[in-house]
Amino acid sequence: MTKLEALGPVLGRAGVDALWVSDPAGVRWLSGFSSAEDGKVLVTSQGATLYTDSRYTVQAAEESSLPQHIARPPATYEHAAGTLRGLRVGFEAESLTVAELEDLRVAWPDSTLVPLRGLLGGLRAIKTADEVAAIRAAQALADEVYAEVRPLIRAGVRELDIAAEIETRLRRAGAESAFDLIVASGPNGAKPHGHASARVIEDGDLVTVDMGAKLRGYNSDMTRTVAVGTPSAEMKRVYNAVLEAEEAAVRAIKPGVRAADLDKLARDILTGHGLGEAFAHSLGHGVGLEVHEAPGLRGSSQDVLEAGMVITIEPGAYLPGVGGVRIEDLVLVTEDGYEVLSHAAKEPV
């Protein structure tokens, strides 16, 4: 089944006849156009059309199999007006600006515009074989770069220097950092999203490295926490508790498992170690064209795992003023279980 064939019933359930796709991840998913931030896709019962401007005439023709219309707004909207007359047209409420919505209302006065949320997210959560291969390649590169940089993580080196090495090596390999990577040492490790700073790594620190590669549009995501010298007994205990929770959650992955139950499994283990309140975020998330996408692995999630999903498992424990630990693997849900895609070593502490 093609992506457009899969989308048809979804539009029907949403009560719309057409869909105006403005979110770059959705545009790329449907069209293959890599400059998706400067594109839109219109989906109707007759098919789909990629809209972009003359800067991308050659690129769009090379990358996308969809029919294309090259024009800037308002000509873009006017071109679609006749096709959409009398139809209910869904739009992505989370990505369309108020100004763009006003422009659509002016250009399509005979259409009914319907705000929709998360329409493509569920479809995009199940990866095709090509998408899995792309994510696998991005993670393999991240593993390679991490292995090259790991010996540089030592006392006397700044967090910023480690981050710069990772970013430079990703760039040289033809990729880029999937997000603002995290290198957090010592007490900075208590910040789940603390970015690399000028702090100098000290003997006895735990250092958390959260990194991913973006390669040909697809992302990877993993975290390792490593020891420099000999950490305190308390931080050793925290590390081993987080590792236990992470590995238990990974082992529980299979189709049909509720995402919320995975979160509870890891959280209960950390609670048993007296670290429940130190686990300050959800267990994980889907990864693909976006670093954070469906499914969501949090306690309130209604998502159920299906084969083809690529997810992270990343429990953590954060002690303000002391330090923190996060361990994260990238995992493919298979027909009968799981496959861990991240192969960077998890070092004993």
CSV table of C-alpha atoms in Angstrom, one decimal:
chain,number,residue,atom,x,y,z
A,1,MET,CA,0.0,0.0,0.0
A,2,THR,CA,1.3,3.4,-0.9
A,3,LYS,CA,1.4,6.3,1.5
A,4,LEU,CA,-1.5,8.0,-0.4
A,5,GLU,CA,-3.5,4.8,-0.3
A,6,ALA,CA,-3.0,4.6,3.4
A,7,LEU,CA,-4.0,8.2,3.8
A,8,GLY,CA,-7.3,7.9,2.1
A,9,PRO,CA,-9.2,6.1,4.9
A,10,VAL,CA,-7.6,8.5,7.4
A,11,LEU,CA,-9.1,11.5,5.6
A,12,GLY,CA,-12.5,9.8,5.5
A,13,ARG,CA,-12.5,9.1,9.3
A,14,ALA,CA,-11.5,12.8,9.8
A,15,GLY,CA,-14.5,13.9,7.8
A,16,VAL,CA,-12.5,15.8,5.1
A,17,ASP,CA,-12.3,15.5,1.3
A,18,ALA,CA,-8.8,16.9,1.0
A,19,LEU,CA,-5.7,17.8,3.0
A,20,TRP,CA,-3.4,20.8,2.8
A,21,VAL,CA,0.0,19.6,4.2
A,22,SER,CA,2.2,22.3,5.5
A,23,ASP,CA,4.4,20.6,8.2
A,24,PRO,CA,7.8,20.0,6.6
A,25,ALA,CA,8.1,16.4,7.9
A,26,GLY,CA,4.7,15.6,6.3
A,27,VAL,CA,5.6,17.3,3.1
A,28,ARG,CA,8.8,15.3,2.9
A,29,TRP,CA,7.1,12.1,3.9
A,30,LEU,CA,4.6,12.4,1.1
A,31,SER,CA,6.7,13.9,-1.6
A,32,GLY,CA,10.4,13.0,-1.0
A,33,PHE,CA,11.2,16.7,-1.5
A,34,SER,CA,14.2,17.5,0.8
A,35,SER,CA,13.6,21.2,1.0
A,36,ALA,CA,10.2,20.6,2.5
A,37,GLU,CA,10.2,23.7,4.6
A,38,ASP,CA,9.6,25.5,1.3
A,39,GLY,CA,7.0,23.2,0.0
A,40,LYS,CA,3.3,22.2,0.6
A,41,VAL,CA,1.4,19.2,-0.6
A,42,LEU,CA,-2.3,19.1,-1.5
A,43,VAL,CA,-3.9,15.7,-1.2
A,44,THR,CA,-7.3,15.0,-2.8
A,45,SER,CA,-9.2,11.9,-4.0
A,46,GLN,CA,-7.5,12.4,-7.4
A,47,GLY,CA,-3.9,12.3,-5.9
A,48,ALA,CA,-1.4,14.7,-4.6
A,49,THR,CA,0.5,17.8,-5.9
A,50,LEU,CA,3.7,19.3,-4.6
A,51,TYR,CA,3.8,23.0,-4.4
A,52,THR,CA,7.1,24.9,-4.2
A,53,ASP,CA,8.7,27.9,-5.9
A,54,SER,CA,11.1,28.5,-8.8
A,55,ARG,CA,14.2,28.1,-6.6
A,56,TYR,CA,13.5,24.4,-6.5
A,57,THR,CA,12.2,23.6,-10.0
A,58,VAL,CA,15.1,21.3,-10.8
A,59,GLN,CA,15.4,19.8,-7.3
A,60,ALA,CA,11.7,19.1,-7.0
A,61,ALA,CA,11.7,17.3,-10.4
A,62,GLU,CA,14.7,15.2,-9.4
A,63,GLU,CA,13.5,14.3,-5.9
A,64,SER,CA,9.7,13.9,-6.1
A,65,SER,CA,7.4,11.7,-8.2
A,66,LEU,CA,4.4,13.9,-7.4
A,67,PRO,CA,3.1,16.3,-10.0
A,68,GLN,CA,4.4,19.8,-9.2
A,69,HIS,CA,3.2,23.3,-9.4
A,70,ILE,CA,5.9,26.0,-9.3
A,71,ALA,CA,4.6,29.3,-7.9
A,72,ARG,CA,4.7,31.4,-4.8
A,73,PRO,CA,1.6,32.3,-2.7
A,74,PRO,CA,-1.0,33.7,-3.5
A,75,ALA,CA,-0.6,32.0,-6.9
A,76,THR,CA,-0.1,28.7,-5.1
A,77,TYR,CA,-3.5,29.0,-3.4
A,78,GLU,CA,-5.3,30.2,-6.5
A,79,HIS,CA,-4.1,27.2,-8.5
A,80,ALA,CA,-5.8,24.9,-6.0
A,81,ALA,CA,-9.0,26.9,-5.6
A,82,GLY,CA,-10.9,25.3,-8.5
A,83,THR,CA,-10.0,21.8,-7.3
A,84,LEU,CA,-11.2,22.5,-3.8
A,85,ARG,CA,-14.5,24.2,-4.6
A,86,GLY,CA,-17.2,22.9,-2.3
A,87,LEU,CA,-14.9,20.5,-0.5
A,88,ARG,CA,-14.0,20.1,3.2
A,89,VAL,CA,-10.3,20.7,3.4
A,90,GLY,CA,-8.3,19.6,6.4
A,91,PHE,CA,-5.2,21.6,7.5
A,92,GLU,CA,-2.6,20.8,10.1
A,93,ALA,CA,-3.5,23.0,13.0
A,94,GLU,CA,-0.1,22.6,14.7
A,95,SER,CA,1.9,23.9,11.7
A,96,LEU,CA,-0.2,26.3,9.8
A,97,THR,CA,0.2,29.9,10.9
A,98,VAL,CA,-2.7,32.2,11.6
A,99,ALA,CA,-1.6,34.4,8.7
A,100,GLU,CA,-1.5,31.4,6.3
A,101,LEU,CA,-4.9,30.3,7.4
A,102,GLU,CA,-6.3,33.8,6.7
A,103,ASP,CA,-4.8,33.6,3.2
A,104,LEU,CA,-6.4,30.2,2.6
A,105,ARG,CA,-9.8,31.5,3.6
A,106,VAL,CA,-9.5,34.4,1.2
A,107,ALA,CA,-8.2,32.1,-1.7
A,108,TRP,CA,-10.7,29.3,-1.0
A,109,PRO,CA,-14.0,31.0,-0.2
A,110,ASP,CA,-16.0,28.1,-1.5
A,111,SER,CA,-14.2,25.5,0.7
A,112,THR,CA,-14.7,24.6,4.3
A,113,LEU,CA,-11.4,24.6,6.2
A,114,VAL,CA,-11.2,22.0,9.0
A,115,PRO,CA,-8.4,22.1,11.6
A,116,LEU,CA,-6.8,18.7,12.3
A,117,ARG,CA,-4.2,17.5,14.8
A,118,GLY,CA,-1.8,14.6,14.5
A,119,LEU,CA,-3.4,13.3,11.3
A,120,LEU,CA,-0.1,12.2,9.6
A,121,GLY,CA,1.7,11.3,12.8
A,122,GLY,CA,0.1,7.9,13.2
A,123,LEU,CA,0.8,6.9,9.6
A,124,ARG,CA,4.4,8.2,9.9
A,125,ALA,CA,5.0,6.2,13.1
A,126,ILE,CA,5.1,3.0,11.1
A,127,LYS,CA,8.3,3.1,9.0
A,128,THR,CA,8.7,1.6,5.6
A,129,ALA,CA,11.7,-0.6,4.9
A,130,ASP,CA,13.4,2.3,3.2
A,131,GLU,CA,12.8,4.5,6.2
A,132,VAL,CA,14.2,1.9,8.6
A,133,ALA,CA,17.3,1.6,6.4
A,134,ALA,CA,17.7,5.4,6.5
A,135,ILE,CA,17.4,5.5,10.3
A,136,ARG,CA,19.7,2.5,10.6
A,137,ALA,CA,22.3,4.3,8.5
A,138,ALA,CA,22.0,7.5,10.6
A,139,GLN,CA,22.4,5.5,13.8
A,140,ALA,CA,25.4,3.6,12.5
A,141,LEU,CA,27.1,6.9,11.7
A,142,ALA,CA,26.3,8.2,15.2
A,143,ASP,CA,27.8,5.0,16.7
A,144,GLU,CA,30.9,5.5,14.6
A,145,VAL,CA,31.4,9.1,15.6
A,146,TYR,CA,30.7,8.4,19.3
A,147,ALA,CA,33.4,5.7,19.2
A,148,GLU,CA,35.9,8.1,17.7
A,149,VAL,CA,35.1,10.8,20.3
A,150,ARG,CA,34.8,8.6,23.4
A,151,PRO,CA,38.6,8.6,24.1
A,152,LEU,CA,38.6,12.4,24.2
A,153,ILE,CA,36.1,12.5,27.2
A,154,ARG,CA,38.6,12.9,30.0
A,155,ALA,CA,39.5,15.2,32.8
A,156,GLY,CA,40.7,18.7,31.7
A,157,VAL,CA,38.6,18.8,28.6
A,158,ARG,CA,35.6,21.2,28.2
A,159,GLU,CA,32.1,20.0,27.5
A,160,LEU,CA,32.1,22.4,24.5
A,161,ASP,CA,35.2,20.7,23.0
A,162,ILE,CA,33.5,17.3,23.0
A,163,ALA,CA,30.4,18.7,21.4
A,164,ALA,CA,32.4,20.5,18.7
A,165,GLU,CA,34.3,17.2,17.9
A,166,ILE,CA,31.0,15.3,17.5
A,167,GLU,CA,29.4,18.0,15.3
A,168,THR,CA,32.6,18.4,13.2
A,169,ARG,CA,32.9,14.6,12.6
A,170,LEU,CA,29.2,14.3,11.7
A,171,ARG,CA,29.6,17.1,9.2
A,172,ARG,CA,32.7,15.6,7.6
A,173,ALA,CA,30.7,12.4,7.1
A,174,GLY,CA,28.0,14.2,5.2
A,175,ALA,CA,25.5,14.4,8.0
A,176,GLU,CA,24.6,17.0,10.7
A,177,SER,CA,23.6,16.8,14.4
A,178,ALA,CA,20.0,15.7,14.7
A,179,PHE,CA,19.5,18.2,17.5
A,180,ASP,CA,21.4,20.5,19.9
A,181,LEU,CA,23.5,17.7,21.4
A,182,ILE,CA,24.1,17.4,25.1
A,183,VAL,CA,27.4,17.0,26.8
A,184,ALA,CA,26.8,17.3,30.5
A,185,SER,CA,29.4,16.6,33.2
A,186,GLY,CA,29.3,16.4,36.9
A,187,PRO,CA,26.6,18.5,38.4
A,188,ASN,CA,25.5,19.6,34.9
A,189,GLY,CA,24.3,16.1,34.4
A,190,ALA,CA,21.3,16.9,36.6
A,191,LYS,CA,19.9,19.0,33.8
A,192,PRO,CA,18.1,16.6,31.4
A,193,HIS,CA,18.4,19.0,28.5
A,194,GLY,CA,21.5,20.9,29.6
A,195,HIS,CA,23.6,21.9,26.6
A,196,ALA,CA,27.4,21.7,26.4
A,197,SER,CA,29.0,24.5,28.4
A,198,ALA,CA,32.5,25.8,29.1
A,199,ARG,CA,32.7,23.6,32.2
A,200,VAL,CA,35.9,21.5,32.4
A,201,ILE,CA,35.4,17.8,33.0
A,202,GLU,CA,36.9,16.7,36.3
A,203,ASP,CA,38.1,13.4,37.6
A,204,GLY,CA,35.3,11.5,39.2
A,205,ASP,CA,32.6,13.0,36.9
A,206,LEU,CA,29.9,11.2,35.1
A,207,VAL,CA,29.5,12.6,31.7
A,208,THR,CA,26.2,12.3,29.7
A,209,VAL,CA,26.4,12.5,25.9
A,210,ASP,CA,23.0,12.7,24.1
A,211,MET,CA,23.6,12.8,20.4
A,212,GLY,CA,22.1,11.8,17.0
A,213,ALA,CA,22.9,12.1,13.3
A,214,LYS,CA,20.6,13.5,10.7
A,215,LEU,CA,21.5,11.8,7.4
A,216,ARG,CA,19.4,12.3,4.2
A,217,GLY,CA,16.5,13.7,6.2
A,218,TYR,CA,16.3,10.9,8.8
A,219,ASN,CA,17.4,11.1,12.4
A,220,SER,CA,18.9,8.9,15.0
A,221,ASP,CA,19.1,9.4,18.8
A,222,MET,CA,21.0,7.8,21.6
A,223,THR,CA,22.5,8.6,25.0
A,224,ARG,CA,25.5,7.2,26.9
A,225,THR,CA,26.7,8.2,30.3
A,226,VAL,CA,30.4,7.5,31.0
A,227,ALA,CA,32.7,7.8,34.0
A,228,VAL,CA,35.9,9.8,34.0
A,229,GLY,CA,38.0,8.4,36.8
A,230,THR,CA,36.2,6.9,39.7
A,231,PRO,CA,32.8,8.3,40.5
A,232,SER,CA,31.2,8.4,43.9
A,233,ALA,CA,29.5,5.3,45.3
A,234,GLU,CA,26.1,7.1,45.1
A,235,MET,CA,26.5,7.9,41.4
A,236,LYS,CA,27.6,4.3,40.7
A,237,ARG,CA,24.4,3.2,42.3
A,238,VAL,CA,22.3,5.7,40.3
A,239,TYR,CA,24.0,4.5,37.1
A,240,ASN,CA,23.3,0.9,37.7
A,241,ALA,CA,19.7,1.6,38.6
A,242,VAL,CA,19.1,3.5,35.4
A,243,LEU,CA,20.9,0.8,33.3
A,244,GLU,CA,18.6,-1.9,35.0
A,245,ALA,CA,15.5,0.1,34.1
A,246,GLU,CA,16.7,0.8,30.5
A,247,GLU,CA,17.5,-2.8,29.7
A,248,ALA,CA,14.3,-4.1,31.3
A,249,ALA,CA,12.2,-1.7,29.2
A,250,VAL,CA,14.0,-2.7,26.0
A,251,ARG,CA,13.4,-6.4,26.7
A,252,ALA,CA,9.7,-5.8,27.1
A,253,ILE,CA,9.3,-4.3,23.6
A,254,LYS,CA,7.0,-6.1,21.2
A,255,PRO,CA,3.9,-5.4,19.1
A,256,GLY,CA,0.8,-4.9,21.2
A,257,VAL,CA,2.6,-3.5,24.3
A,258,ARG,CA,1.1,-0.2,25.5
A,259,ALA,CA,3.6,2.6,25.6
A,260,ALA,CA,2.3,3.7,29.0
A,261,ASP,CA,3.1,0.2,30.4
A,262,LEU,CA,6.7,0.5,29.2
A,263,ASP,CA,7.0,3.8,31.0
A,264,LYS,CA,5.6,2.3,34.1
A,265,LEU,CA,7.9,-0.6,34.0
A,266,ALA,CA,11.0,1.6,33.9
A,267,ARG,CA,9.6,4.0,36.4
A,268,ASP,CA,8.7,1.3,38.9
A,269,ILE,CA,12.3,0.0,38.8
A,270,LEU,CA,13.7,3.4,39.5
A,271,THR,CA,11.1,4.0,42.3
A,272,GLY,CA,12.3,0.7,43.8
A,273,HIS,CA,15.8,2.2,44.0
A,274,GLY,CA,14.5,5.4,45.6
A,275,LEU,CA,14.9,7.3,42.3
A,276,GLY,CA,11.3,7.6,41.1
A,277,GLU,CA,11.1,11.4,41.7
A,278,ALA,CA,14.5,11.8,40.0
A,279,PHE,CA,13.1,10.4,36.7
A,280,ALA,CA,11.8,13.7,35.4
A,281,HIS,CA,10.6,12.9,31.9
A,282,SER,CA,8.9,10.3,29.8
A,283,LEU,CA,10.5,7.0,28.8
A,284,GLY,CA,10.9,7.8,25.1
A,285,HIS,CA,9.5,8.7,21.8
A,286,GLY,CA,9.3,7.8,18.1
A,287,VAL,CA,12.2,8.9,15.8
A,288,GLY,CA,12.1,9.4,12.0
A,289,LEU,CA,11.9,12.5,9.9
A,290,GLU,CA,11.6,14.3,13.2
A,291,VAL,CA,13.7,13.5,16.3
A,292,HIS,CA,10.5,13.5,18.4
A,293,GLU,CA,7.4,12.0,16.8
A,294,ALA,CA,4.8,9.4,17.4
A,295,PRO,CA,4.5,7.2,19.4
A,296,GLY,CA,4.9,8.9,22.8
A,297,LEU,CA,6.2,6.7,25.6
A,298,ARG,CA,4.8,8.5,28.6
A,299,GLY,CA,2.6,7.4,31.4
A,300,SER,CA,-0.5,9.1,29.9
A,301,SER,CA,0.1,7.8,26.3
A,302,GLN,CA,-2.7,5.9,24.5
A,303,ASP,CA,-0.2,4.6,21.9
A,304,VAL,CA,0.3,0.8,21.4
A,305,LEU,CA,3.5,-0.5,19.8
A,306,GLU,CA,3.3,-1.8,16.3
A,307,ALA,CA,5.9,-3.5,14.1
A,308,GLY,CA,7.8,-0.9,12.1
A,309,MET,CA,7.9,1.7,14.8
A,310,VAL,CA,11.3,3.1,15.7
A,311,ILE,CA,11.4,4.3,19.3
A,312,THR,CA,13.8,5.4,22.0
A,313,ILE,CA,14.1,4.0,25.5
A,314,GLU,CA,15.8,6.6,27.7
A,315,PRO,CA,15.2,6.5,31.4
A,316,GLY,CA,17.2,8.9,33.6
A,317,ALA,CA,17.8,10.0,37.1
A,318,TYR,CA,18.8,13.6,38.0
A,319,LEU,CA,20.1,14.7,41.4
A,320,PRO,CA,20.3,18.6,41.6
A,321,GLY,CA,23.7,19.8,42.6
A,322,VAL,CA,25.2,16.3,42.3
A,323,GLY,CA,24.8,14.9,38.8
A,324,GLY,CA,22.7,12.7,36.6
A,325,VAL,CA,22.5,9.6,34.4
A,326,ARG,CA,20.6,8.9,31.2
A,327,ILE,CA,21.0,5.8,29.0
A,328,GLU,CA,19.2,5.7,25.7
A,329,ASP,CA,18.9,3.1,22.9
A,330,LEU,CA,17.2,3.5,19.5
A,331,VAL,CA,15.0,0.4,19.0
A,332,LEU,CA,13.0,-1.0,16.0
A,333,VAL,CA,9.8,-2.8,16.9
A,334,THR,CA,9.8,-6.0,14.8
A,335,GLU,CA,7.1,-8.5,14.1
A,336,ASP,CA,8.0,-10.7,17.1
A,337,GLY,CA,9.9,-8.3,19.4
A,338,TYR,CA,12.6,-5.7,18.9
A,339,GLU,CA,16.0,-4.9,17.4
A,340,VAL,CA,18.3,-2.5,19.1
A,341,LEU,CA,19.8,-0.1,16.4
A,342,SER,CA,22.2,1.7,18.7
A,343,HIS,CA,25.4,-0.3,19.3
A,344,ALA,CA,27.7,2.1,21.1
A,345,ALA,CA,29.1,0.5,24.2
A,346,LYS,CA,27.4,0.9,27.6
A,347,GLU,CA,30.4,1.1,29.9
A,348,PRO,CA,30.2,-0.5,33.4
A,349,VAL,CA,30.4,2.1,36.2
